[in-house]
PDB file of C-alpha atoms in Angstrom:
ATOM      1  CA  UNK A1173      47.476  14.110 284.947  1.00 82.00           C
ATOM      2  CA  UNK A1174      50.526  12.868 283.956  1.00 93.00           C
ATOM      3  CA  UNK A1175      49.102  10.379 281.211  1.00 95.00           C
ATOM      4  CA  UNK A1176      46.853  13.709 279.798  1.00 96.00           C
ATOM      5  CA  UNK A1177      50.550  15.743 279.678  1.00 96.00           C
ATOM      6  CA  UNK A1178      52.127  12.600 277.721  1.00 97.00           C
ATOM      7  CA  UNK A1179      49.235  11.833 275.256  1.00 97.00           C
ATOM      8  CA  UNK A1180      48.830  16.024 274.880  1.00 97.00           C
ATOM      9  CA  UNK A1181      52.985  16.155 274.046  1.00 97.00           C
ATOM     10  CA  UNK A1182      52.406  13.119 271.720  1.00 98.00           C
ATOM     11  CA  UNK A1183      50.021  14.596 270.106  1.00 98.00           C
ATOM     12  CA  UNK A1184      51.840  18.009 269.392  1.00 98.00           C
ATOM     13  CA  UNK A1185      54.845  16.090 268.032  1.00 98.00           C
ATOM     14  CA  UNK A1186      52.289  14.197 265.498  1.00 98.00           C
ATOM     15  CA  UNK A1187      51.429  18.146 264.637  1.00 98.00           C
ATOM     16  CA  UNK A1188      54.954  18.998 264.243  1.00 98.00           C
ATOM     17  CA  UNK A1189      55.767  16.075 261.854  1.00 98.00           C
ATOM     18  CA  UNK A1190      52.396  17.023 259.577  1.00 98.00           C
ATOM     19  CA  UNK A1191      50.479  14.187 260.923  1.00 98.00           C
ATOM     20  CA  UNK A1192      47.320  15.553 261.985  1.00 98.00           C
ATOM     21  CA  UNK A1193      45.064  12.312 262.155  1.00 98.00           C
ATOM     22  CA  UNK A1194      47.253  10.806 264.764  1.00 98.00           C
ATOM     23  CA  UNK A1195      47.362  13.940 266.369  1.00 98.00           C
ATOM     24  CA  UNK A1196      43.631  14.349 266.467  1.00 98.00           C
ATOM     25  CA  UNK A1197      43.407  11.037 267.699  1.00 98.00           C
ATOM     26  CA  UNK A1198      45.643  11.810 270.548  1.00 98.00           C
ATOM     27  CA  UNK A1199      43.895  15.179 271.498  1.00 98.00           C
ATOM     28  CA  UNK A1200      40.508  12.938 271.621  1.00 97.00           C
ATOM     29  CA  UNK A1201      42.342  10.672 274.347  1.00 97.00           C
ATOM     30  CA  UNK A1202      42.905  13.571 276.063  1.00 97.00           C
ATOM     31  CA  UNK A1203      39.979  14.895 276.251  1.00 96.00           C
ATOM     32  CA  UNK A1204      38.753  11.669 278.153  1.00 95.00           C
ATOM     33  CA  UNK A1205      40.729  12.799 281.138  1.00 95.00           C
ATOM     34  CA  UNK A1206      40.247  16.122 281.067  1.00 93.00           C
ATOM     35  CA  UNK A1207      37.150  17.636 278.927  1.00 90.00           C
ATOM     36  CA  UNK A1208      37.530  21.698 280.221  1.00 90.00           C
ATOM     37  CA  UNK A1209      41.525  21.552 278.632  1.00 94.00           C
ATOM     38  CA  UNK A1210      40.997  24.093 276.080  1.00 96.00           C
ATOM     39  CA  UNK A1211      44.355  23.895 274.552  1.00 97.00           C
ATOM     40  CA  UNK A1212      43.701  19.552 273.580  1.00 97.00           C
ATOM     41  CA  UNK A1213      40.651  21.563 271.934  1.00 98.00           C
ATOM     42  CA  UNK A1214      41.916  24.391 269.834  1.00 98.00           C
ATOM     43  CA  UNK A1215      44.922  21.855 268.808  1.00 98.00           C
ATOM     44  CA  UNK A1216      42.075  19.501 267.781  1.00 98.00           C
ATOM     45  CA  UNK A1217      40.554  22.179 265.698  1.00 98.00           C
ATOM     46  CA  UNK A1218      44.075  22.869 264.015  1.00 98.00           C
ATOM     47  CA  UNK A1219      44.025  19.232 262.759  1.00 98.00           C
ATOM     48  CA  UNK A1220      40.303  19.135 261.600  1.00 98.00           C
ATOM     49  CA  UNK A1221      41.379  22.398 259.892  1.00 98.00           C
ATOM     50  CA  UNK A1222      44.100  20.597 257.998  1.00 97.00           C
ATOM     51  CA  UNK A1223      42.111  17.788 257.313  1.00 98.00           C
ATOM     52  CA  UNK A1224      39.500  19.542 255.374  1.00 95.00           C
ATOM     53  CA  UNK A1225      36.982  18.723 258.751  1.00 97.00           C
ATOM     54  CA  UNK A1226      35.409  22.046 258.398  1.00 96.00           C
ATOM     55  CA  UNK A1227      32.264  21.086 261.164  1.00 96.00           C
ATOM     56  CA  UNK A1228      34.331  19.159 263.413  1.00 97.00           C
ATOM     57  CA  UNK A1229      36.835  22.167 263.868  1.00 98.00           C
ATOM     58  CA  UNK A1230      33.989  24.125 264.542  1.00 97.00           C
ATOM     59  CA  UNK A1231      32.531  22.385 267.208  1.00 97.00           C
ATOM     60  CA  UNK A1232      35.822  22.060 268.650  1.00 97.00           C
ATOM     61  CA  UNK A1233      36.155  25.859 268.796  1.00 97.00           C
ATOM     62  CA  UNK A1234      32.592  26.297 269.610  1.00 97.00           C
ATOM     63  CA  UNK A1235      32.768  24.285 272.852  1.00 96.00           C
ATOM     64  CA  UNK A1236      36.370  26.216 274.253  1.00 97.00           C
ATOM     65  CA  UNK A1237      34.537  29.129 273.372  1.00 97.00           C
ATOM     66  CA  UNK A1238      31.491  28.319 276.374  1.00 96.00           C
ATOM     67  CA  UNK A1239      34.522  27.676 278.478  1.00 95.00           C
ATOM     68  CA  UNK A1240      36.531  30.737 277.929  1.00 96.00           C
ATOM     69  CA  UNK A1241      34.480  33.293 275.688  1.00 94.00           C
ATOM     70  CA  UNK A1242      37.661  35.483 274.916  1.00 95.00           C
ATOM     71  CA  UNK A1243      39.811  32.490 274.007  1.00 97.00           C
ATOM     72  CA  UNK A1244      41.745  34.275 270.429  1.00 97.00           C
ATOM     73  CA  UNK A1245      42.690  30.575 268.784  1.00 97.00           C
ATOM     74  CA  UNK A1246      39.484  29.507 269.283  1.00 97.00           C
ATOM     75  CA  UNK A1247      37.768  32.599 267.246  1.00 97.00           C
ATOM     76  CA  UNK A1248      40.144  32.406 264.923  1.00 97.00           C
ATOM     77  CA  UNK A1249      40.277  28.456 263.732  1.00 97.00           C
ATOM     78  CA  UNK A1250      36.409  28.842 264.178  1.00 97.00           C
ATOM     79  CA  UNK A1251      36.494  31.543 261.494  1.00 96.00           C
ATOM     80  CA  UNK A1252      38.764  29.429 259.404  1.00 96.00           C
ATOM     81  CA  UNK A1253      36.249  26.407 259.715  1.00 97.00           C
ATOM     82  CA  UNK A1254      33.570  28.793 258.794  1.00 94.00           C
ATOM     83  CA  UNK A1255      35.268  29.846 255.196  1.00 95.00           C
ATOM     84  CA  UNK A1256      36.243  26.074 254.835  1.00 93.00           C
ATOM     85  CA  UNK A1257      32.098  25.567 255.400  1.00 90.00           C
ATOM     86  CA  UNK A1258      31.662  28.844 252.960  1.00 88.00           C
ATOM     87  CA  UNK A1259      33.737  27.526 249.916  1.00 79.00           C
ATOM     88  CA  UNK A1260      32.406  24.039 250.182  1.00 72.00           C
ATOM     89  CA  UNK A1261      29.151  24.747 249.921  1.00 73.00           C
ATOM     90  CA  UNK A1262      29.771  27.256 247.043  1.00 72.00           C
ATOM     91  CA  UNK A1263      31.552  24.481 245.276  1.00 71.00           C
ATOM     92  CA  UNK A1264      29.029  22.292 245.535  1.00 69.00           C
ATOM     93  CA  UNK A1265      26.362  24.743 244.270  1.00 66.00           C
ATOM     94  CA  UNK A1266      28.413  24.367 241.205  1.00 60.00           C
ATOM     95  CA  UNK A1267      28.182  20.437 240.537  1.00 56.00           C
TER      96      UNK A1267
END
């Protein structure tokens, strides 16, 4: 548990300092310890988010949300994946 606390912390101070690939990588090592940490999960989906990873933040929210079906981050970075989805696929009806 301990090594799941560090790589989690390590992971939000990647976050904090705008890079979200390492911090998505660290979130993914946690989520080899623990897989039913919904927070490692919704952080996750932030840095998908940020990365333009429209599908993968999805999934991410879509699996917290079979785990905790009220969980508010989840709904809303799931919504912000979906729009992501939305305007890519308008703008690339338009190539």
């Amino acid at each position: 548990m301990e090594k799941f606390k560090r790589l989690k912390n390590e992971g939000n101070d990647f976050v904090k300092m705008g890079e979200y690939e390492e911090a998505a990588n660290k979130y993914s090592e946690c989520m080899k310890l623990n897989t039913e940490e919904c927070t490692v999960y919704t952080n996750r989906a932030l840095c998908y988010l940020k990365l333009y990873k429209y599908e993968e933040a999805k999934q991410d929210c879509d699996h917290v949300l079979q785990i905790e079906d009220s969980n508010v981050k989840a709904f809303y970075r799931r919504a912000l994946a979906y729009k992501g989805l939305q305007v890519r696929k308008r703008n690339m009806a338009g190539i």
